[in-house]
Coordinates of C-alpha atoms in Angstrom, one line a residue:
M1 CA 152.4 122.1 129.3
R2 CA 155.1 123.4 131.9
I3 CA 156.0 126.9 131.6
R4 CA 157.8 129.2 134.2
A5 CA 158.0 133.1 133.9
M6 CA 161.0 133.9 131.8
E7 CA 163.5 136.0 133.7
R8 CA 164.4 139.7 133.0
S9 CA 167.0 140.0 130.6
S10 CA 170.0 141.7 131.9
T11 CA 170.4 143.5 128.4
T12 CA 167.0 145.1 128.4
P13 CA 167.5 148.7 128.3
G14 CA 165.8 151.4 130.3
G15 CA 162.1 151.0 131.4
S16 CA 160.7 150.8 134.9
A17 CA 160.5 147.8 137.0
R18 CA 157.0 147.9 136.7
R19 CA 157.0 147.9 132.9
E20 CA 159.4 145.0 133.1
A21 CA 157.2 142.9 135.2
T22 CA 154.3 143.6 132.6
R23 CA 156.4 142.4 129.8
Q24 CA 157.3 139.4 131.5
K25 CA 153.6 138.6 132.2
L26 CA 152.8 139.2 128.4
Y27 CA 155.8 137.1 127.4
E28 CA 154.5 134.2 129.5
A29 CA 151.0 134.5 128.3
A30 CA 152.1 134.7 124.7
V31 CA 154.4 131.8 124.8
T32 CA 152.0 129.6 126.5
L33 CA 149.0 130.4 124.2
I34 CA 151.1 130.2 120.8
A35 CA 152.5 126.9 122.0
E36 CA 149.0 125.5 122.7
Q37 CA 147.2 126.9 119.7
G38 CA 149.5 128.4 117.2
F39 CA 150.6 132.0 116.4
S40 CA 147.6 132.6 113.8
A41 CA 144.9 131.3 116.1
T42 CA 146.2 133.4 119.2
T43 CA 144.6 136.7 119.5
V44 CA 145.9 140.0 121.5
D45 CA 142.6 139.7 123.5
E46 CA 143.5 136.1 124.7
I47 CA 147.1 137.1 125.4
A48 CA 145.8 140.3 127.6
E49 CA 143.3 138.0 129.4
R50 CA 145.8 135.2 130.0
A51 CA 148.4 137.9 131.4
G52 CA 145.7 139.6 133.5
V53 CA 146.0 142.9 131.9
A54 CA 144.1 145.3 129.7
K55 CA 144.2 145.0 125.9
G56 CA 145.5 148.4 125.7
T57 CA 148.5 147.4 127.9
V58 CA 149.5 145.1 125.1
Y59 CA 149.5 147.7 122.6
Y60 CA 151.2 150.3 125.0
N61 CA 154.3 147.7 125.2
F62 CA 154.2 146.2 121.8
A63 CA 153.1 147.8 118.5
S64 CA 151.4 144.4 117.4
K65 CA 151.0 140.7 118.2
S66 CA 154.0 140.2 115.7
V67 CA 156.2 142.7 117.5
L68 CA 155.2 141.1 120.7
F69 CA 156.4 137.6 119.4
E70 CA 159.5 139.0 117.8
E71 CA 160.5 140.5 121.0
L72 CA 159.8 137.5 122.7
L73 CA 162.3 135.5 120.5
R74 CA 164.9 138.2 121.2
H75 CA 164.3 137.9 124.9
G76 CA 164.1 134.0 125.1
V77 CA 167.3 133.5 122.9
G78 CA 169.0 136.3 124.7
L79 CA 168.6 134.3 127.9
L80 CA 169.8 131.1 126.1
T81 CA 172.9 133.0 124.8
A82 CA 173.6 134.5 128.2
S83 CA 173.6 131.0 129.8
L84 CA 175.8 129.5 127.2
R85 CA 178.3 132.3 127.6
E86 CA 178.3 132.1 131.5
A87 CA 178.9 128.4 131.4
A88 CA 182.0 128.8 129.2
E89 CA 183.2 131.6 131.2
K90 CA 183.0 129.7 134.5
T91 CA 184.6 126.7 133.1
A92 CA 187.6 128.8 131.9
G93 CA 187.8 130.5 135.2
E94 CA 188.1 127.1 136.8
G95 CA 190.8 126.1 134.4
G96 CA 188.9 123.8 132.3
G97 CA 189.7 123.2 128.7
K98 CA 187.8 123.9 125.6
V99 CA 186.1 120.5 125.6
D100 CA 184.9 121.1 129.2
A101 CA 183.7 124.4 128.2
L102 CA 181.5 122.7 125.5
D103 CA 180.4 120.1 127.7
A104 CA 179.3 122.8 130.2
M105 CA 177.4 124.6 127.5
I106 CA 175.5 121.5 126.5
R107 CA 174.3 121.2 130.1
A108 CA 173.5 124.9 130.3
G109 CA 171.3 124.4 127.1
L110 CA 169.6 121.4 128.6
V111 CA 168.9 123.4 131.7
F112 CA 167.4 126.2 129.8
I113 CA 165.2 124.1 127.8
D114 CA 163.9 122.1 130.8
R115 CA 163.2 125.5 132.5
Y116 CA 161.4 126.9 129.2
P117 CA 160.1 124.1 127.2
A118 CA 157.2 125.8 125.5
F119 CA 159.7 128.6 124.4
T120 CA 162.2 126.1 123.1
Q121 CA 159.1 124.4 121.1
L122 CA 158.1 127.6 119.6
Y123 CA 161.8 128.6 118.7
V124 CA 162.5 125.3 117.0
A125 CA 159.1 125.5 115.0
E126 CA 159.9 128.8 113.8
L127 CA 163.2 128.0 112.5
W128 CA 161.5 125.8 109.9
R129 CA 159.3 128.8 108.8
T130 CA 160.4 131.1 106.1
N131 CA 157.4 133.4 105.7
R132 CA 157.3 135.2 109.0
A133 CA 157.8 138.9 109.5
W134 CA 160.5 138.2 112.0
Q135 CA 162.4 135.6 110.2
S136 CA 165.4 138.1 109.8
T137 CA 165.4 138.7 113.6
L138 CA 165.3 135.2 114.2
M139 CA 168.2 134.3 112.1
V140 CA 170.3 137.1 114.0
V141 CA 169.4 135.9 117.5
R142 CA 170.1 132.4 116.5
Q143 CA 173.5 133.4 115.3
Q144 CA 174.2 135.1 118.5
A145 CA 173.8 131.8 120.3
V146 CA 175.7 129.8 117.9
A147 CA 178.6 132.4 117.9
V148 CA 179.3 131.7 121.5
V149 CA 179.9 128.1 120.7
E150 CA 181.9 129.0 117.5
G151 CA 184.1 131.2 119.7
V152 CA 184.9 128.2 122.1
L153 CA 185.6 126.0 119.0
R154 CA 188.0 128.7 117.6
E155 CA 190.0 129.1 120.6
G156 CA 190.3 125.2 121.0
V157 CA 191.7 125.1 117.5
A158 CA 194.0 127.8 118.0
D159 CA 195.4 126.2 121.3
G160 CA 195.7 122.9 119.5
E161 CA 193.0 121.2 121.8
L162 CA 190.9 120.7 118.8
S163 CA 191.6 119.5 115.3
E164 CA 192.3 122.1 112.7
E165 CA 190.1 120.1 110.3
I166 CA 187.0 121.1 112.3
D167 CA 184.4 123.1 110.3
V168 CA 183.8 125.7 113.1
P169 CA 180.5 127.2 111.9
L170 CA 178.9 123.7 110.8
T171 CA 180.1 122.2 114.1
A172 CA 178.7 124.9 116.3
A173 CA 175.3 124.7 114.6
A174 CA 175.4 120.9 114.9
L175 CA 176.0 121.2 118.6
V176 CA 173.3 123.6 119.3
G177 CA 171.0 121.7 117.2
M178 CA 171.8 118.5 118.9
V179 CA 170.9 119.9 122.3
L180 CA 167.7 121.5 121.0
V181 CA 166.5 118.2 119.4
A182 CA 167.6 115.8 121.9
A183 CA 166.1 117.8 124.5
L184 CA 162.8 118.1 123.0
D185 CA 162.8 114.3 122.2
W186 CA 163.6 113.9 126.0
Q187 CA 160.7 116.0 127.2
S188 CA 158.3 114.7 124.6
F189 CA 159.0 111.0 124.5
Q190 CA 161.4 110.2 127.3
P191 CA 160.2 112.3 130.3
E192 CA 161.2 109.7 132.8
R193 CA 164.9 110.5 132.1
S194 CA 166.7 112.8 134.3
L195 CA 168.6 115.9 133.1
D196 CA 171.9 114.2 134.1
D197 CA 171.0 111.1 132.0
V198 CA 170.4 113.2 128.9
H199 CA 173.7 115.4 129.6
A200 CA 175.6 112.2 130.1
A201 CA 174.6 110.9 126.6
L202 CA 175.3 114.0 124.8
S203 CA 178.6 114.4 126.6
R204 CA 179.6 110.9 125.3
L205 CA 178.9 112.1 121.9
L206 CA 181.0 115.3 122.2
Q207 CA 183.9 113.3 123.6
G208 CA 183.8 110.8 120.9
R209 CA 183.1 108.0 123.2
V210 CA 180.1 106.2 121.4
A211 CA 182.4 103.8 119.6
G212 CA 183.9 102.9 122.8
H213 CA 187.1 104.9 122.5
R214 CA 188.5 107.3 125.0

């Protein structure tokens, strides 16, 4: 399973560079192990061993395995949210319209998933579970990502670029879900496809060209 170290979040308050580096190692170890064998089967000892630190270091940074996983969700979805926002802002700065911004966010989402496939698999799996201690946190961070898309849709409606008939919350959730599901299908069942291929297919869906209309 491919996994690259998750970047430091620009929103993480305080803490030394050394502690941040340790947390990064723990995030990477946890996401890899949990993706391989599930949350319940993964122990703190295994996370510490995979990260190359003492067990006490895990508890120094996180009160429990559940807290570690909750913070992992916050961290990962925070990176996704930041990448979506950056894509939208960059498009606006270049003079692009709202559909262009949505298209750029689709690509940014695919890039994120391609970079962090193990985290994405965990995130999607957790969305379907309702008995987790971090369920409320998951809903909050999910809404933060969806809200970025909602903002672009609302602006598009206000500018007249998008139809007033759009159900903004549902459409935003559908776009985010489309990217997640399509990307996981791509990585699991069609890995021979390039990111550009997948983006092009989703871009056609966004622009309503599936039926052959322009």
